[in-house]
Each structure stands twice: as structure tokens, then as C-alpha cells.
Amino acid sequence: MTSSDKPSVLFVCVHNAGRSQMAAAWLAHLGGDRVEVRSAGSAPADALNPAVVEAMAEVGVDITDQHPKILTTEAVEASDVCVTMGCGDTCPVFPGKRYLDWALPDPAGRGVAAVRPIRDEIRKRVEELIEEIAPDGGDRPGARFRRTPAPGPRAE
């Protein structure tokens, strides 16, 4: 776990110009101050994908102040959960971290109409991730990472 008392998530894709930027924006927008959010790319682009910026603006999420960032070992070390999106084996792996791989189409070279379904799928996955790592009331002890109780006899 990170030294912070809230979960930290790193979203990684190759160019950090589309999928990982949308995921980070959704997590920041929907998770608020319950989570720390990072995004990075293994080979960052020069700028965000304009269709991604437009698709996010359509749902009231402004990412115009964001820019692609290089993936660093420090970013992975500082995160509890690392979500990869098509970056292959370039993400460093550290013990004690949780790794997820979200297979999503790459929005590179696509228009806003093709980006919308990707945006919406990312939102759905981010909502599920928030519910898992930082549900409402996430400041109470033990709520940080929800655990499923072991099966056993039920009291009737």
C-alpha cells in the first residue's frame, strides 16, 4: 500500500493520449478525494488525442489541461493498483501491487463517434473499480479494499 490513507491508481497505455487519460479523468471525476489518480505511457505522444478530449467534454469532463506523461518506476511504486491498457510488458511489476489489464480498443486515429463507446466502457470499469477500492464511506476502517467474506455457515 502507499503511504497515503487512500487508494492510488495508475492507468497506463502506450501513448498516454487516449484510454489512460480517459480512465484517469473518470476516476478523478467520479472518485473525488477518495482516490489518488495517475496516468502514464510507455511511449507518450506529444499531445492528447483531440477526439478523446471532445468525447470527454461531451460528458462534462474537461481534460484540456492534461498532457501525456512517461511511465516511471516511481509512479508504479507509488500506486496500489496499476491498470494497463495495451502496453504489453513495459509496465514494471512490483510485489504487493495489484495489476489489472483492461483490453480496450485504441482510440488513436479514430473520430469522436468511435471514441464514445470506448469512453463509456471505461466509465463503467472505473465505476466498478471505485466500488471495489473506495466505496462510499471509504474513510471508515477496513473499507479501503473490500474483501468478500469466506463462505461459511449462516446464522438463521
Coordinates of N, CA, C and O in Angstrom, one line a residue:
M1 N 0.8 -1.2 0.0 CA 0.0 0.0 0.0 C 0.9 1.3 0.0 O 2.0 1.2 0.5
T2 N 0.3 2.3 -0.5 CA 1.0 3.6 -0.5 C 1.0 4.2 0.9 O 0.2 3.7 1.8
S3 N 1.8 5.2 1.1 CA 1.8 5.8 2.5 C 0.5 6.6 2.7 O 0.2 6.9 3.8
S4 N -0.2 7.0 1.7 CA -1.4 7.7 1.8 C -2.5 6.8 2.4 O -2.4 5.6 2.3
D5 N -3.5 7.4 3.0 CA -4.6 6.6 3.6 C -5.7 6.4 2.6 O -6.8 6.0 3.0
K6 N -5.5 6.8 1.3 CA -6.5 6.5 0.3 C -5.8 5.7 -0.8 O -4.6 5.8 -1.1
P7 N -6.6 4.9 -1.5 CA -6.0 4.0 -2.6 C -5.5 4.9 -3.7 O -6.1 6.0 -4.0
S8 N -4.5 4.4 -4.4 CA -3.9 5.1 -5.5 C -3.9 4.2 -6.7 O -3.6 3.0 -6.7
V9 N -4.3 4.8 -7.9 CA -4.4 4.0 -9.1 C -3.6 4.7 -10.2 O -3.7 5.9 -10.4
L10 N -2.9 3.9 -10.9 CA -2.1 4.3 -12.1 C -2.7 3.6 -13.3 O -2.8 2.4 -13.4
F11 N -3.1 4.5 -14.3 CA -3.6 4.0 -15.6 C -2.4 4.1 -16.6 O -1.9 5.2 -16.8
V12 N -2.2 3.0 -17.4 CA -1.0 3.0 -18.3 C -1.5 2.5 -19.7 O -2.1 1.5 -19.8
C13 N -1.2 3.3 -20.7 CA -1.3 2.8 -22.1 C -0.1 3.3 -22.8 O 0.7 4.0 -22.3
V14 N 0.1 3.0 -24.1 CA 1.3 3.2 -24.8 C 1.5 4.7 -24.9 O 2.6 5.2 -24.5
H15 N 0.6 5.5 -25.4 CA 0.8 6.9 -25.7 C 0.3 7.9 -24.6 O 0.6 9.1 -24.7
N16 N -0.4 7.4 -23.7 CA -1.0 8.2 -22.6 C -1.7 9.4 -23.2 O -1.7 10.5 -22.7
A17 N -2.4 9.2 -24.3 CA -3.1 10.2 -25.0 C -4.6 10.0 -25.2 O -5.3 10.8 -25.7
G18 N -5.0 8.8 -24.8 CA -6.4 8.4 -25.0 C -7.0 7.6 -23.8 O -7.5 8.2 -22.9
R19 N -6.9 6.3 -23.9 CA -7.5 5.4 -22.9 C -7.1 5.7 -21.5 O -8.0 5.9 -20.6
S20 N -5.8 5.8 -21.2 CA -5.4 6.0 -19.8 C -5.8 7.4 -19.4 O -6.1 7.6 -18.2
Q21 N -5.8 8.4 -20.3 CA -6.2 9.8 -19.9 C -7.7 9.8 -19.6 O -8.2 10.4 -18.6
M22 N -8.5 9.1 -20.4 CA -10.0 9.0 -20.1 C -10.2 8.3 -18.7 O -11.0 8.8 -17.9
A23 N -9.5 7.2 -18.5 CA -9.7 6.5 -17.2 C -9.3 7.3 -16.0 O -10.0 7.4 -15.0
A24 N -8.2 8.0 -16.1 CA -7.7 8.9 -15.0 C -8.7 10.0 -14.8 O -9.1 10.3 -13.7
A25 N -9.2 10.6 -15.9 CA -10.2 11.7 -15.7 C -11.5 11.2 -15.1 O -12.1 11.8 -14.2
W26 N -12.0 10.0 -15.5 CA -13.2 9.4 -14.9 C -12.9 9.1 -13.4 O -13.8 9.4 -12.6
L27 N -11.8 8.5 -13.1 CA -11.6 8.2 -11.7 C -11.5 9.5 -10.9 O -12.0 9.5 -9.8
A28 N -10.8 10.5 -11.3 CA -10.8 11.8 -10.6 C -12.1 12.4 -10.5 O -12.5 12.9 -9.4
H29 N -12.9 12.3 -11.6 CA -14.3 12.9 -11.6 C -15.2 12.2 -10.7 O -16.0 12.8 -9.9
L30 N -15.2 10.9 -10.8 CA -16.2 10.1 -10.0 C -15.7 9.7 -8.6 O -16.5 9.6 -7.7
G31 N -14.4 9.6 -8.4 CA -13.9 9.2 -7.1 C -13.6 10.3 -6.2 O -13.4 10.2 -5.0
G32 N -13.4 11.5 -6.8 CA -13.2 12.7 -6.0 C -11.9 12.6 -5.1 O -10.9 12.0 -5.6
D33 N -12.1 13.0 -3.9 CA -10.9 13.0 -3.0 C -10.7 11.6 -2.3 O -9.9 11.5 -1.4
R34 N -11.5 10.6 -2.7 CA -11.4 9.3 -2.1 C -10.2 8.5 -2.7 O -9.8 7.4 -2.2
V35 N -9.7 8.9 -3.8 CA -8.6 8.2 -4.5 C -7.5 9.2 -5.0 O -7.8 10.3 -5.2
E36 N -6.3 8.6 -5.2 CA -5.2 9.3 -5.9 C -5.2 8.7 -7.3 O -5.3 7.5 -7.4
V37 N -5.0 9.6 -8.3 CA -5.0 9.2 -9.7 C -3.7 9.6 -10.4 O -3.3 10.7 -10.2
R38 N -3.2 8.6 -11.2 CA -2.0 8.9 -12.0 C -2.3 8.2 -13.4 O -3.0 7.3 -13.5
S39 N -1.7 8.8 -14.4 CA -1.7 8.1 -15.7 C -0.3 8.3 -16.3 O 0.4 9.3 -16.0
A40 N 0.1 7.4 -17.2 CA 1.4 7.5 -17.9 C 1.3 6.6 -19.1 O 0.4 5.8 -19.3
G41 N 2.4 6.8 -19.9 CA 2.5 5.9 -21.1 C 3.9 5.4 -21.3 O 4.9 6.1 -20.9
S42 N 4.0 4.3 -21.9 CA 5.3 3.7 -22.2 C 6.1 4.4 -23.3 O 7.3 4.4 -23.3
A43 N 5.3 5.1 -24.2 CA 5.9 5.9 -25.3 C 5.0 7.1 -25.5 O 4.2 7.1 -26.5
P44 N 5.0 8.0 -24.6 CA 4.0 9.1 -24.6 C 4.0 9.9 -25.9 O 5.0 10.2 -26.5
A45 N 2.7 10.3 -26.4 CA 2.6 11.1 -27.5 C 2.9 12.6 -27.2 O 3.2 12.9 -26.0
D46 N 2.9 13.4 -28.2 CA 3.2 14.8 -27.9 C 2.0 15.6 -27.3 O 2.1 16.6 -26.6
A47 N 0.8 15.1 -27.6 CA -0.5 15.7 -27.1 C -1.6 14.7 -27.0 O -1.5 13.6 -27.5
L48 N -2.6 15.1 -26.3 CA -3.8 14.3 -26.2 C -4.5 14.1 -27.5 O -4.5 15.0 -28.4
N49 N -5.2 13.0 -27.7 CA -6.0 12.7 -28.9 C -7.2 13.7 -28.8 O -8.0 13.7 -27.9
P50 N -7.3 14.6 -29.9 CA -8.4 15.6 -29.9 C -9.8 14.9 -29.8 O -10.7 15.5 -29.2
A51 N -10.0 13.8 -30.4 CA -11.3 13.1 -30.3 C -11.6 12.7 -28.9 O -12.8 12.7 -28.4
V52 N -10.6 12.3 -28.1 CA -10.7 11.9 -26.7 C -11.1 13.1 -25.9 O -12.0 13.1 -25.0
V53 N -10.4 14.2 -26.1 CA -10.8 15.5 -25.4 C -12.2 15.9 -25.7 O -13.0 16.2 -24.8
E54 N -12.6 15.8 -27.0 CA -14.0 16.1 -27.3 C -15.0 15.2 -26.7 O -16.1 15.6 -26.2
A55 N -14.7 13.9 -26.7 CA -15.7 12.9 -26.2 C -15.8 13.1 -24.7 O -17.0 13.0 -24.1
M56 N -14.8 13.4 -24.0 CA -14.9 13.7 -22.5 C -15.6 15.0 -22.2 O -16.4 15.1 -21.3
A57 N -15.4 16.0 -23.1 CA -16.1 17.3 -22.9 C -17.6 17.1 -23.1 O -18.4 17.8 -22.4
E58 N -18.0 16.2 -23.9 CA -19.4 15.9 -24.1 C -20.1 15.5 -22.9 O -21.3 15.7 -22.7
V59 N -19.4 14.8 -22.0 CA -20.0 14.3 -20.7 C -19.6 15.2 -19.5 O -19.7 14.8 -18.4
G60 N -19.1 16.4 -19.8 CA -18.8 17.4 -18.8 C -17.5 17.2 -18.0 O -17.3 17.7 -16.9
V61 N -16.5 16.4 -18.6 CA -15.2 16.2 -18.0 C -14.2 16.9 -18.9 O -13.9 16.5 -20.0
D62 N -13.5 17.9 -18.4 CA -12.6 18.7 -19.1 C -11.2 18.2 -18.9 O -10.7 18.2 -17.7
I63 N -10.5 17.7 -19.9 CA -9.1 17.2 -19.8 C -8.1 18.0 -20.6 O -7.0 17.6 -20.8
T64 N -8.5 19.2 -21.0 CA -7.7 20.1 -21.8 C -6.4 20.5 -21.1 O -5.4 20.8 -21.7
D65 N -6.4 20.4 -19.8 CA -5.1 20.8 -19.0 C -4.2 19.6 -18.8 O -3.1 19.7 -18.2
Q66 N -4.5 18.4 -19.4 CA -3.7 17.2 -19.2 C -2.7 17.1 -20.4 O -2.9 17.7 -21.4
H67 N -1.7 16.3 -20.1 CA -0.7 16.1 -21.2 C -0.1 14.7 -21.0 O -0.1 14.2 -19.8
P68 N 0.3 14.0 -22.0 CA 0.9 12.7 -21.9 C 2.2 12.7 -21.0 O 3.0 13.7 -21.1
K69 N 2.3 11.7 -20.2 CA 3.5 11.6 -19.3 C 4.2 10.2 -19.5 O 3.5 9.3 -19.8
I70 N 5.5 10.2 -19.2 CA 6.2 9.0 -19.4 C 6.0 8.1 -18.1 O 5.9 8.6 -17.0
L71 N 5.9 6.8 -18.4 CA 5.8 5.8 -17.3 C 7.1 5.7 -16.6 O 8.2 5.6 -17.2
T72 N 7.1 5.9 -15.2 CA 8.3 5.8 -14.4 C 8.1 4.7 -13.4 O 6.9 4.3 -13.0
T73 N 9.2 4.1 -13.0 CA 9.2 3.1 -11.9 C 8.5 3.7 -10.6 O 7.8 3.1 -9.9
E74 N 8.8 5.0 -10.4 CA 8.3 5.7 -9.2 C 6.8 5.8 -9.2 O 6.1 5.6 -8.2
A75 N 6.2 6.0 -10.4 CA 4.7 6.0 -10.5 C 4.1 4.7 -10.1 O 3.1 4.6 -9.4
V76 N 4.7 3.6 -10.6 CA 4.2 2.3 -10.3 C 4.4 2.0 -8.8 O 3.5 1.5 -8.1
E77 N 5.6 2.3 -8.2 CA 5.8 2.1 -6.8 C 4.9 2.8 -5.9 O 4.5 2.4 -4.9
A78 N 4.4 4.0 -6.3 CA 3.6 4.9 -5.5 C 2.1 4.5 -5.7 O 1.2 5.1 -5.0
S79 N 1.8 3.5 -6.5 CA 0.4 3.2 -6.7 C 0.0 1.8 -6.1 O 0.8 0.9 -6.1
D80 N -1.2 1.7 -5.6 CA -1.7 0.5 -5.1 C -2.2 -0.4 -6.2 O -2.1 -1.7 -6.2
V81 N -2.8 0.2 -7.3 CA -3.4 -0.6 -8.4 C -2.8 0.0 -9.7 O -2.8 1.2 -9.8
C82 N -2.4 -0.9 -10.6 CA -1.9 -0.5 -11.9 C -2.7 -1.1 -12.9 O -2.8 -2.3 -13.0
V83 N -3.4 -0.2 -13.7 CA -4.3 -0.7 -14.8 C -3.6 -0.5 -16.1 O -3.4 0.7 -16.5
T84 N -3.3 -1.5 -16.8 CA -2.7 -1.4 -18.1 C -3.8 -1.5 -19.2 O -4.8 -2.2 -19.0
M85 N -3.5 -0.9 -20.3 CA -4.5 -0.8 -21.4 C -3.7 -1.0 -22.7 O -3.5 0.0 -23.5
G86 N -3.2 -2.2 -23.0 CA -2.5 -2.4 -24.2 C -1.1 -2.0 -24.3 O -0.5 -1.8 -25.4
C87 N -0.4 -1.9 -23.1 CA 1.0 -1.5 -23.2 C 2.0 -2.7 -23.1 O 3.2 -2.6 -23.0
G88 N 1.4 -3.9 -23.2 CA 2.3 -5.1 -23.2 C 3.0 -5.3 -21.9 O 2.5 -5.0 -20.8
D89 N 4.3 -5.7 -22.0 CA 5.1 -6.0 -20.8 C 6.0 -4.8 -20.4 O 6.9 -5.0 -19.6
T90 N 5.7 -3.6 -20.8 CA 6.5 -2.5 -20.5 C 6.3 -1.9 -19.1 O 7.1 -1.2 -18.6
C91 N 5.2 -2.3 -18.4 CA 4.9 -1.8 -17.1 C 5.7 -2.6 -16.1 O 5.6 -3.9 -16.0
P92 N 6.5 -1.9 -15.3 CA 7.3 -2.7 -14.3 C 6.4 -3.4 -13.2 O 5.3 -2.8 -12.9
V93 N 6.8 -4.5 -12.8 CA 6.0 -5.3 -11.8 C 6.7 -5.3 -10.5 O 7.9 -5.6 -10.4
F94 N 5.9 -4.9 -9.4 CA 6.5 -4.9 -8.1 C 5.6 -5.8 -7.2 O 4.4 -5.8 -7.3
P95 N 6.2 -6.5 -6.3 CA 5.3 -7.3 -5.4 C 4.4 -6.4 -4.5 O 4.8 -5.3 -4.2
G96 N 3.3 -6.9 -4.2 CA 2.4 -6.2 -3.3 C 1.5 -5.2 -4.1 O 0.6 -4.6 -3.5
K97 N 1.6 -5.1 -5.4 CA 0.8 -4.2 -6.2 C -0.3 -5.1 -6.9 O -0.1 -6.2 -7.1
R98 N -1.4 -4.5 -7.1 CA -2.5 -5.2 -7.8 C -2.4 -4.7 -9.3 O -2.4 -3.5 -9.6
Y99 N -2.4 -5.6 -10.2 CA -2.4 -5.3 -11.6 C -3.6 -5.8 -12.3 O -4.1 -6.9 -12.1
L100 N -4.2 -4.9 -13.1 CA -5.4 -5.2 -14.0 C -5.0 -4.9 -15.4 O -4.3 -3.9 -15.7
D101 N -5.5 -5.6 -16.3 CA -5.3 -5.3 -17.8 C -6.7 -5.2 -18.4 O -7.5 -6.1 -18.4
W102 N -7.0 -4.0 -18.8 CA -8.3 -3.7 -19.5 C -8.0 -3.7 -21.0 O -7.4 -2.8 -21.5
A103 N -8.5 -4.7 -21.7 CA -8.4 -4.8 -23.1 C -9.5 -3.9 -23.7 O -10.7 -4.2 -23.6
L104 N -9.0 -2.8 -24.3 CA -9.9 -1.8 -24.8 C -9.4 -1.4 -26.2 O -8.2 -1.3 -26.4
P105 N -10.2 -1.0 -27.1 CA -9.8 -0.6 -28.4 C -9.0 0.8 -28.3 O -9.3 1.6 -27.4
D106 N -8.0 0.9 -29.1 CA -7.2 2.1 -29.1 C -7.9 3.2 -29.8 O -8.2 3.0 -31.0
P107 N -8.1 4.4 -29.2 CA -8.8 5.5 -29.9 C -8.0 6.2 -30.9 O -8.5 7.1 -31.6
A108 N -6.7 5.9 -31.0 CA -5.8 6.6 -31.9 C -6.3 6.6 -33.3 O -6.7 5.5 -33.8
G109 N -6.4 7.7 -34.0 CA -6.8 7.8 -35.4 C -8.3 7.7 -35.6 O -8.7 7.6 -36.7
R110 N -9.0 7.6 -34.5 CA -10.5 7.4 -34.7 C -11.2 8.8 -34.4 O -10.7 9.6 -33.6
G111 N -12.3 8.9 -34.9 CA -13.2 10.1 -34.7 C -13.9 10.0 -33.4 O -14.0 8.9 -32.8
V112 N -14.6 11.1 -33.0 CA -15.3 11.1 -31.7 C -16.4 10.1 -31.7 O -16.7 9.5 -30.6
A113 N -17.0 9.8 -32.8 CA -18.1 8.8 -32.8 C -17.6 7.4 -32.4 O -18.3 6.6 -31.6
A114 N -16.4 7.1 -32.8 CA -15.8 5.8 -32.4 C -15.2 5.8 -31.0 O -15.1 4.8 -30.4
V115 N -14.9 7.0 -30.5 CA -14.3 7.1 -29.1 C -15.4 7.0 -28.1 O -15.2 6.5 -27.0
R116 N -16.6 7.4 -28.4 CA -17.7 7.4 -27.4 C -17.9 6.1 -26.7 O -18.0 6.0 -25.5
P117 N -18.0 5.0 -27.5 CA -18.2 3.7 -26.8 C -17.0 3.3 -25.9 O -17.2 2.6 -24.9
I118 N -15.8 3.7 -26.3 CA -14.6 3.4 -25.5 C -14.7 4.2 -24.2 O -14.5 3.6 -23.1
R119 N -15.1 5.5 -24.3 CA -15.2 6.3 -23.2 C -16.3 5.7 -22.2 O -16.0 5.7 -21.0
D120 N -17.4 5.3 -22.7 CA -18.5 4.8 -21.9 C -18.1 3.4 -21.2 O -18.4 3.2 -20.1
E121 N -17.3 2.6 -21.9 CA -16.9 1.3 -21.3 C -15.8 1.6 -20.2 O -15.9 1.0 -19.2
I122 N -15.0 2.6 -20.5 CA -14.0 3.0 -19.4 C -14.7 3.5 -18.2 O -14.4 3.1 -17.1
R123 N -15.8 4.3 -18.4 CA -16.5 4.8 -17.2 C -17.1 3.7 -16.4 O -17.0 3.6 -15.2
K124 N -17.7 2.7 -17.1 CA -18.3 1.5 -16.4 C -17.2 0.8 -15.6 O -17.4 0.5 -14.4
R125 N -16.0 0.6 -16.2 CA -15.0 -0.1 -15.5 C -14.4 0.7 -14.3 O -14.1 0.1 -13.2
V126 N -14.3 2.0 -14.5 CA -13.9 2.9 -13.4 C -14.9 2.9 -12.2 O -14.5 2.8 -11.1
E127 N -16.2 2.9 -12.6 CA -17.2 2.8 -11.5 C -17.1 1.6 -10.7 O -17.2 1.6 -9.5
E128 N -16.8 0.4 -11.4 CA -16.7 -0.8 -10.7 C -15.4 -0.8 -9.8 O -15.4 -1.3 -8.7
L129 N -14.3 -0.2 -10.3 CA -13.1 -0.1 -9.6 C -13.3 0.7 -8.3 O -12.8 0.4 -7.2
I130 N -14.0 1.8 -8.5 CA -14.2 2.7 -7.3 C -15.0 1.9 -6.2 O -14.7 2.0 -5.1
E131 N -16.0 1.2 -6.7 CA -16.9 0.5 -5.7 C -16.0 -0.6 -5.0 O -16.2 -0.8 -3.8
E132 N -15.0 -1.1 -5.7 CA -14.2 -2.1 -5.1 C -13.1 -1.5 -4.1 O -12.9 -2.0 -3.0
I133 N -12.5 -0.4 -4.5 CA -11.3 0.1 -3.7 C -11.7 1.3 -2.8 O -10.9 1.5 -1.9
A134 N -12.7 2.0 -3.2 CA -13.1 3.2 -2.4 C -14.6 3.5 -2.4 O -15.0 4.5 -2.9
P135 N -15.3 2.5 -1.9 CA -16.8 2.7 -1.9 C -17.2 3.9 -1.0 O -16.4 4.4 -0.2
D136 N -18.4 4.4 -1.2 CA -18.9 5.5 -0.3 C -18.6 5.1 1.1 O -18.8 4.0 1.5
G137 N -18.1 6.1 1.9 CA -17.7 5.8 3.3 C -16.4 5.2 3.3 O -16.0 4.6 4.3
G138 N -15.6 5.4 2.3 CA -14.2 4.8 2.2 C -13.3 5.3 3.3 O -12.2 4.7 3.4
D139 N -13.7 6.2 4.1 CA -12.8 6.7 5.1 C -12.9 5.9 6.4 O -12.2 6.0 7.3
R140 N -13.9 4.9 6.4 CA -14.0 4.1 7.6 C -13.0 3.0 7.6 O -12.6 2.5 6.5
P141 N -12.5 2.5 8.7 CA -11.5 1.5 8.8 C -12.0 0.2 8.1 O -13.2 -0.1 8.2
G142 N -11.1 -0.4 7.3 CA -11.5 -1.6 6.6 C -12.2 -1.4 5.3 O -12.4 -2.4 4.6
A143 N -12.6 -0.2 5.0 CA -13.3 0.0 3.7 C -12.4 0.2 2.5 O -12.9 0.3 1.4
R144 N -11.1 0.3 2.8 CA -10.2 0.7 1.7 C -10.2 -0.3 0.6 O -10.3 0.0 -0.6
F145 N -10.1 -1.6 0.9 CA -10.2 -2.6 -0.1 C -11.3 -3.6 0.4 O -11.1 -4.3 1.4
R146 N -12.4 -3.7 -0.3 CA -13.5 -4.6 0.1 C -13.0 -6.0 -0.1 O -12.5 -6.4 -1.1
R147 N -13.3 -6.8 0.9 CA -13.0 -8.2 0.9 C -14.3 -9.0 1.0 O -15.2 -8.6 1.8
T148 N -14.4 -10.1 0.2 CA -15.5 -10.9 0.3 C -15.4 -11.9 1.4 O -14.3 -12.5 1.6
P149 N -16.4 -12.0 2.3 CA -16.2 -12.9 3.5 C -16.1 -14.3 3.0 O -16.6 -14.7 2.0
A150 N -15.4 -15.1 3.7 CA -15.2 -16.5 3.4 C -16.6 -17.2 3.6 O -17.3 -16.9 4.5
P151 N -16.9 -18.2 2.7 CA -18.1 -18.9 2.8 C -18.1 -19.7 4.1 O -17.1 -20.2 4.6
G152 N -19.3 -19.7 4.7 CA -19.4 -20.5 6.0 C -20.8 -20.6 6.4 O -21.7 -20.1 5.6
P153 N -21.1 -21.2 7.5 CA -22.5 -21.3 7.9 C -23.1 -19.9 8.2 O -22.4 -19.0 8.7
R154 N -24.4 -19.8 7.9 CA -25.1 -18.6 8.1 C -26.0 -18.8 9.3 O -26.5 -19.8 9.6
A155 N -26.1 -17.7 10.1 CA -27.0 -17.6 11.2 C -28.4 -17.4 10.7 O -28.6 -16.6 9.8
E156 N -29.3 -18.2 11.1 CA -30.7 -18.1 10.6 C -31.5 -17.3 11.6 O -31.3 -17.2 12.7

